[in-house]
Amino acid sequence: MGIGIDSFAATMANNKGQTISSVQAIAELLERIEKADEVGLDIFGIGEHHRQEFLDSAPTMILAAAAARTKRIKLTSAVTVLSAADPVRVFQNFATLDLISQGRAEMVVGRGSFTDAFPLFGLNIQDYDELFTEKLGLLLKIRENEIVNWSGKFRPRLGNQAIYPRPMQEKLPIWIGVGGTPQSFVRAGMLGLPLMVAVIGGETHRFRPLIDLYRQAGIKAGHSPEQLKVGLHSLGYVANTTEEAIEEYYPGYAEMFTSIGKERGWPPVRRSHFDSQTTDLGAFLIGNPEEVAQKILRHSEALGGISRVTFQMDNAGMSHKKLMNAIELIGTRISPLVNG
């Protein structure tokens, strides 16, 4: 099972709880990616947001900087908001990243859980699903063909157009990032694309019917079971003890999700709700290395087998030092327990 980290390049705190500068935050993020590579993690993903609290509006820039400082770790988006992007430029950016990294680039594409990109780039939120469907189709066509003929509703047609550069990998890996919409699972299965499931609350095993839909749709469309990979993106954090992990992670989590909740009409975060997510069946991968490793294996069994799991650890209260320690624990203790 591939194990890695996803980051939204969140504005972070220093050891005294003070917000650090954006320059320092990016520099420390690159250090964390180097650390993940050093301790043997398999993947590092950078999200895409267009908000004040995140610094990941141009994720391929961060990934390219990381590519020059790492040797083996795969570098991916988490996710690319394809609905609000030009698939030609998305492909060109990741093909270039693949050349810089010598074949370590991947992308996870999705519609995004925030809607900030739509007004920013002059798009109508009412076209949310139609935009993604059309642009995904074009992106896959570009991946398969150096010369492209294509026409659609939301972008000027391409007539016998060559698209460069081509990546080092023969087939640039493209995963589909999904939340909880059944149609998204079915679409990924029909296309035979690997699936990255974001589970940021509730009980992870409840996603099994949706993952079964994905696999059934894929097999019905003629894809092999081996092609239908499933990954899990979870909020998580690891420390030497479970008590330490919870007490270090919770304050920043509560601050961030209470703030986001105000925008979406959610109630403030309650500690009781958070604690329910750290139980055996809860979605959060928070605790000591042994407990978190066992939880990952339980999640995999409950979902019918997963190929990848990524920890999303960013929140406003975490210092660089604590995150570096968590990355080391995930690489040196959790990964061997999961894959041993």
XYZ file of C-alpha atoms in Angstrom:
340
model
C 0.000 0.000 0.000
C 1.349 3.410 -0.956
C 1.464 5.816 1.986
C 1.897 9.555 1.726
C 1.004 13.088 2.721
C -1.382 15.641 1.225
C -0.922 19.332 1.982
C -2.957 22.429 1.203
C 0.044 24.634 1.987
C -1.911 26.081 4.880
C -0.755 29.177 6.717
C 0.997 27.633 9.691
C 2.116 28.534 13.197
C 5.552 28.580 14.772
C 6.422 26.861 18.046
C 4.891 29.782 19.969
C 1.574 29.538 18.122
C 2.214 32.666 16.038
C 1.354 32.751 12.330
C 4.475 32.600 10.173
C 5.078 34.453 6.905
C 4.059 32.980 3.560
C 7.719 32.856 2.525
C 8.609 30.789 5.579
C 5.523 28.586 5.197
C 6.480 27.610 1.634
C 10.117 27.019 2.608
C 9.050 24.739 5.467
C 6.575 22.892 3.226
C 9.412 22.052 0.831
C 11.453 20.797 3.783
C 8.553 18.517 4.728
C 8.395 17.101 1.212
C 12.134 16.431 1.363
C 11.622 14.730 4.721
C 8.846 12.541 3.309
C 11.190 11.466 0.515
C 14.001 10.816 2.986
C 11.927 8.542 5.260
C 10.592 6.481 2.356
C 7.034 7.731 1.902
C 5.557 6.980 -1.501
C 3.588 10.095 -2.420
C 3.232 13.779 -1.596
C 0.225 15.735 -2.857
C -0.459 19.460 -3.026
C -4.050 20.717 -3.131
C -5.492 23.653 -5.038
C -7.377 26.458 -3.326
C -7.866 30.143 -3.991
C -8.269 31.370 -0.433
C -6.285 33.466 2.024
C -5.549 30.627 4.436
C -3.926 28.386 1.802
C -0.866 28.972 -0.394
C -1.565 26.290 -3.018
C -3.266 28.243 -5.824
C -0.430 27.171 -8.184
C 0.315 23.611 -7.019
C 2.528 22.570 -9.930
C 4.930 25.372 -8.999
C 5.350 23.884 -5.523
C 5.610 20.349 -6.901
C 8.261 21.401 -9.429
C 10.333 22.977 -6.652
C 9.946 19.752 -4.675
C 10.934 17.653 -7.695
C 14.316 19.352 -7.799
C 14.919 18.516 -4.123
C 13.717 14.892 -4.000
C 14.761 11.608 -5.568
C 12.066 8.942 -5.434
C 8.773 10.184 -4.003
C 5.830 10.564 -6.395
C 4.476 14.102 -6.671
C 0.788 14.710 -7.296
C -2.049 17.194 -7.025
C -4.645 16.752 -4.299
C -6.773 17.787 -6.172
C -6.489 19.752 -9.397
C -9.777 21.673 -9.761
C -10.238 20.576 -13.353
C -13.665 22.193 -13.725
C -12.039 25.633 -13.467
C -8.907 24.886 -15.520
C -7.914 24.481 -19.156
C -7.107 20.780 -19.708
C -4.421 21.703 -22.236
C -2.541 23.770 -19.662
C -3.132 21.151 -16.951
C -1.566 18.484 -19.147
C 1.336 20.713 -20.153
C 2.063 21.629 -16.529
C 2.075 18.038 -15.316
C 3.970 16.756 -18.352
C 6.646 19.345 -17.573
C 6.619 18.281 -13.915
C 7.070 14.692 -15.092
C 10.168 15.683 -17.064
C 11.631 17.657 -14.140
C 10.988 14.795 -11.712
C 12.107 12.116 -14.202
C 8.808 10.272 -14.266
C 7.399 10.878 -10.780
C 4.412 13.114 -11.620
C 0.778 12.169 -11.119
C -2.436 14.118 -10.800
C -5.684 13.720 -8.920
C -8.429 15.687 -10.651
C -11.786 16.665 -9.222
C -14.410 19.360 -8.958
C -13.123 20.720 -5.659
C -14.927 21.054 -2.326
C -14.669 24.872 -2.430
C -16.290 26.997 -5.138
C -13.862 29.953 -5.070
C -12.312 29.075 -8.438
C -15.591 29.452 -10.341
C -16.142 33.206 -9.947
C -12.381 33.800 -10.037
C -12.113 32.349 -13.542
C -15.485 33.561 -14.792
C -17.331 30.245 -14.648
C -20.939 29.508 -13.720
C -21.331 27.263 -10.696
C -24.518 25.904 -12.276
C -22.275 24.194 -14.845
C -20.403 22.416 -12.028
C -20.792 18.834 -13.268
C -20.977 19.533 -16.998
C -17.705 21.468 -16.879
C -15.905 18.611 -15.168
C -17.270 15.939 -17.493
C -16.233 17.806 -20.625
C -12.805 18.806 -19.346
C -11.993 15.338 -18.050
C -12.828 13.928 -21.467
C -10.460 16.387 -23.137
C -7.677 15.751 -20.619
C -7.851 11.997 -21.225
C -7.876 12.559 -25.004
C -4.729 14.689 -24.741
C -3.057 12.024 -22.614
C -3.702 9.430 -25.316
C -2.986 11.558 -28.392
C -0.164 13.902 -29.359
C -2.337 15.382 -32.126
C -5.832 16.289 -30.914
C -9.093 16.961 -32.707
C -11.829 17.985 -30.283
C -14.807 20.284 -29.870
C -16.962 21.067 -26.848
C -19.136 23.651 -25.150
C -16.788 25.410 -22.730
C -13.535 25.710 -24.660
C -12.563 26.644 -28.255
C -12.191 23.597 -30.510
C -8.886 21.937 -31.226
C -8.314 21.094 -34.880
C -5.413 18.778 -35.645
C -3.524 20.481 -32.800
C -0.253 19.109 -31.442
C 0.134 19.420 -27.655
C 3.580 19.481 -26.062
C 5.564 18.616 -24.081
C 4.866 14.929 -23.724
C 5.674 13.396 -20.326
C 8.467 10.970 -19.581
C 5.936 8.358 -18.492
C 4.164 6.686 -21.367
C 0.821 7.231 -19.643
C 0.727 10.035 -17.081
C -1.234 8.698 -14.060
C -4.587 10.442 -13.574
C -6.695 9.646 -10.512
C -10.252 10.872 -9.919
C -10.836 12.597 -6.584
C -14.345 12.077 -5.196
C -16.402 12.933 -2.129
C -19.712 11.180 -1.672
C -21.614 11.518 -4.968
C -22.554 8.090 -6.429
C -22.350 9.399 -10.007
C -18.708 10.350 -9.464
C -17.831 6.814 -8.366
C -19.639 5.289 -11.338
C -17.983 7.683 -13.801
C -14.502 6.833 -12.518
C -15.265 3.131 -12.812
C -16.590 3.409 -16.353
C -13.427 5.250 -17.379
C -11.194 2.728 -15.627
C -9.407 5.445 -13.673
C -8.002 4.978 -10.159
C -10.136 6.515 -7.430
C -9.048 8.785 -4.567
C -11.785 9.001 -1.930
C -11.768 11.954 0.472
C -13.171 10.813 3.809
C -13.026 13.744 6.211
C -15.816 12.716 8.576
C -18.236 9.973 9.508
C -17.308 6.304 9.533
C -15.031 5.196 6.712
C -16.668 1.774 6.237
C -19.875 3.502 5.108
C -18.153 4.302 1.809
C -18.070 0.594 0.899
C -21.335 0.673 -1.148
C -19.992 3.576 -3.218
C -16.663 1.835 -3.797
C -18.568 -1.311 -4.792
C -20.453 0.832 -7.327
C -17.125 2.012 -8.704
C -15.733 -1.485 -9.071
C -18.945 -2.856 -10.572
C -19.096 -0.036 -13.127
C -15.452 -0.596 -14.023
C -15.776 -4.331 -14.535
C -18.977 -3.839 -16.551
C -17.089 -1.400 -18.781
C -14.423 -4.053 -19.426
C -11.675 -2.893 -17.094
C -9.653 -5.402 -15.063
C -10.031 -5.453 -11.268
C -6.310 -4.661 -10.960
C -6.872 -1.419 -12.867
C -9.560 -0.242 -10.444
C -7.359 1.061 -7.640
C -8.798 2.851 -4.607
C -6.983 5.411 -2.466
C -8.060 7.055 0.777
C -7.438 10.714 1.676
C -7.972 11.233 5.412
C -7.405 13.874 8.017
C -4.653 12.527 10.207
C -1.749 13.201 12.518
C 0.693 10.960 14.361
C 2.661 11.507 17.570
C 4.474 9.262 20.028
C 1.288 8.765 22.052
C -2.377 8.994 21.119
C -3.048 11.554 23.842
C -0.261 13.764 22.500
C -1.536 13.462 18.919
C -5.088 14.449 19.849
C -4.109 17.379 22.060
C -1.702 18.767 19.458
C -4.048 18.392 16.489
C -7.432 19.361 17.910
C -7.048 23.141 18.568
C -6.005 23.985 15.009
C -8.591 21.576 13.572
C -11.356 23.234 15.598
C -10.224 26.698 14.526
C -10.066 25.853 10.834
C -13.296 23.871 10.544
C -15.284 26.302 12.681
C -14.160 29.082 10.326
C -15.080 27.091 7.227
C -18.331 26.053 8.885
C -19.434 29.669 9.255
C -19.348 29.992 5.465
C -21.370 26.831 4.954
C -23.861 27.143 7.784
C -22.359 24.412 9.949
C -22.363 24.601 13.757
C -19.051 25.238 15.565
C -16.787 22.223 16.020
C -17.436 20.330 19.259
C -14.809 18.232 20.990
C -17.266 15.349 21.346
C -17.689 15.202 17.566
C -13.930 15.270 17.055
C -13.411 12.479 19.585
C -15.966 10.317 17.786
C -13.807 10.525 14.664
C -10.725 9.188 16.463
C -12.453 5.953 17.550
C -11.861 2.601 15.811
C -14.531 3.276 13.158
C -14.072 7.035 12.839
C -12.514 8.620 9.763
C -9.524 10.379 11.367
C -6.102 8.728 11.324
C -4.950 10.324 14.563
C -2.984 8.552 17.261
C 0.256 6.713 17.943
C 1.922 4.805 15.073
C 0.717 1.345 16.088
C -2.917 2.394 16.509
C -2.973 4.347 13.254
C -1.379 1.456 11.332
C -4.050 -0.914 12.633
C -6.759 1.584 11.715
C -5.447 1.849 8.147
C -5.554 -1.939 7.812
C -9.123 -2.018 9.192
C -10.179 0.677 6.729
C -8.618 -1.262 3.865
C -10.413 -4.463 4.826
C -13.729 -2.628 5.282
C -13.445 -1.019 1.834
C -12.457 -4.176 -0.015
C -8.775 -3.307 -0.297
C -7.101 0.059 -0.850
C -3.909 0.834 -2.780
C -3.003 4.167 -1.238
C -3.633 6.252 1.867
C -2.643 9.883 2.383
C -2.611 11.947 5.567
C -3.902 15.542 5.420
C -2.246 17.120 8.458
C -2.339 20.866 7.752
C -4.128 23.057 10.235
C -3.535 26.460 11.733
C -2.133 25.213 15.020
C 0.565 22.826 13.822
C 4.220 23.832 13.853
C 6.786 22.706 11.301
C 8.659 20.772 13.990
C 5.586 18.744 14.942
C 4.745 17.978 11.324
C 8.317 16.879 10.600
C 8.120 14.491 13.552
C 4.774 13.136 12.322
C 6.170 12.548 8.820
C 9.114 10.639 10.272
C 6.797 8.455 12.357
C 4.575 7.721 9.353
C 7.557 6.765 7.203
C 9.634 4.830 9.707
C 6.971 3.172 11.845
C 3.542 3.177 10.186
C 4.599 2.216 6.666
C 6.537 -0.896 7.793
C 3.624 -1.991 9.978
C 1.113 -1.599 7.130
C 3.289 -3.182 4.452
C 5.354 -5.610 6.538
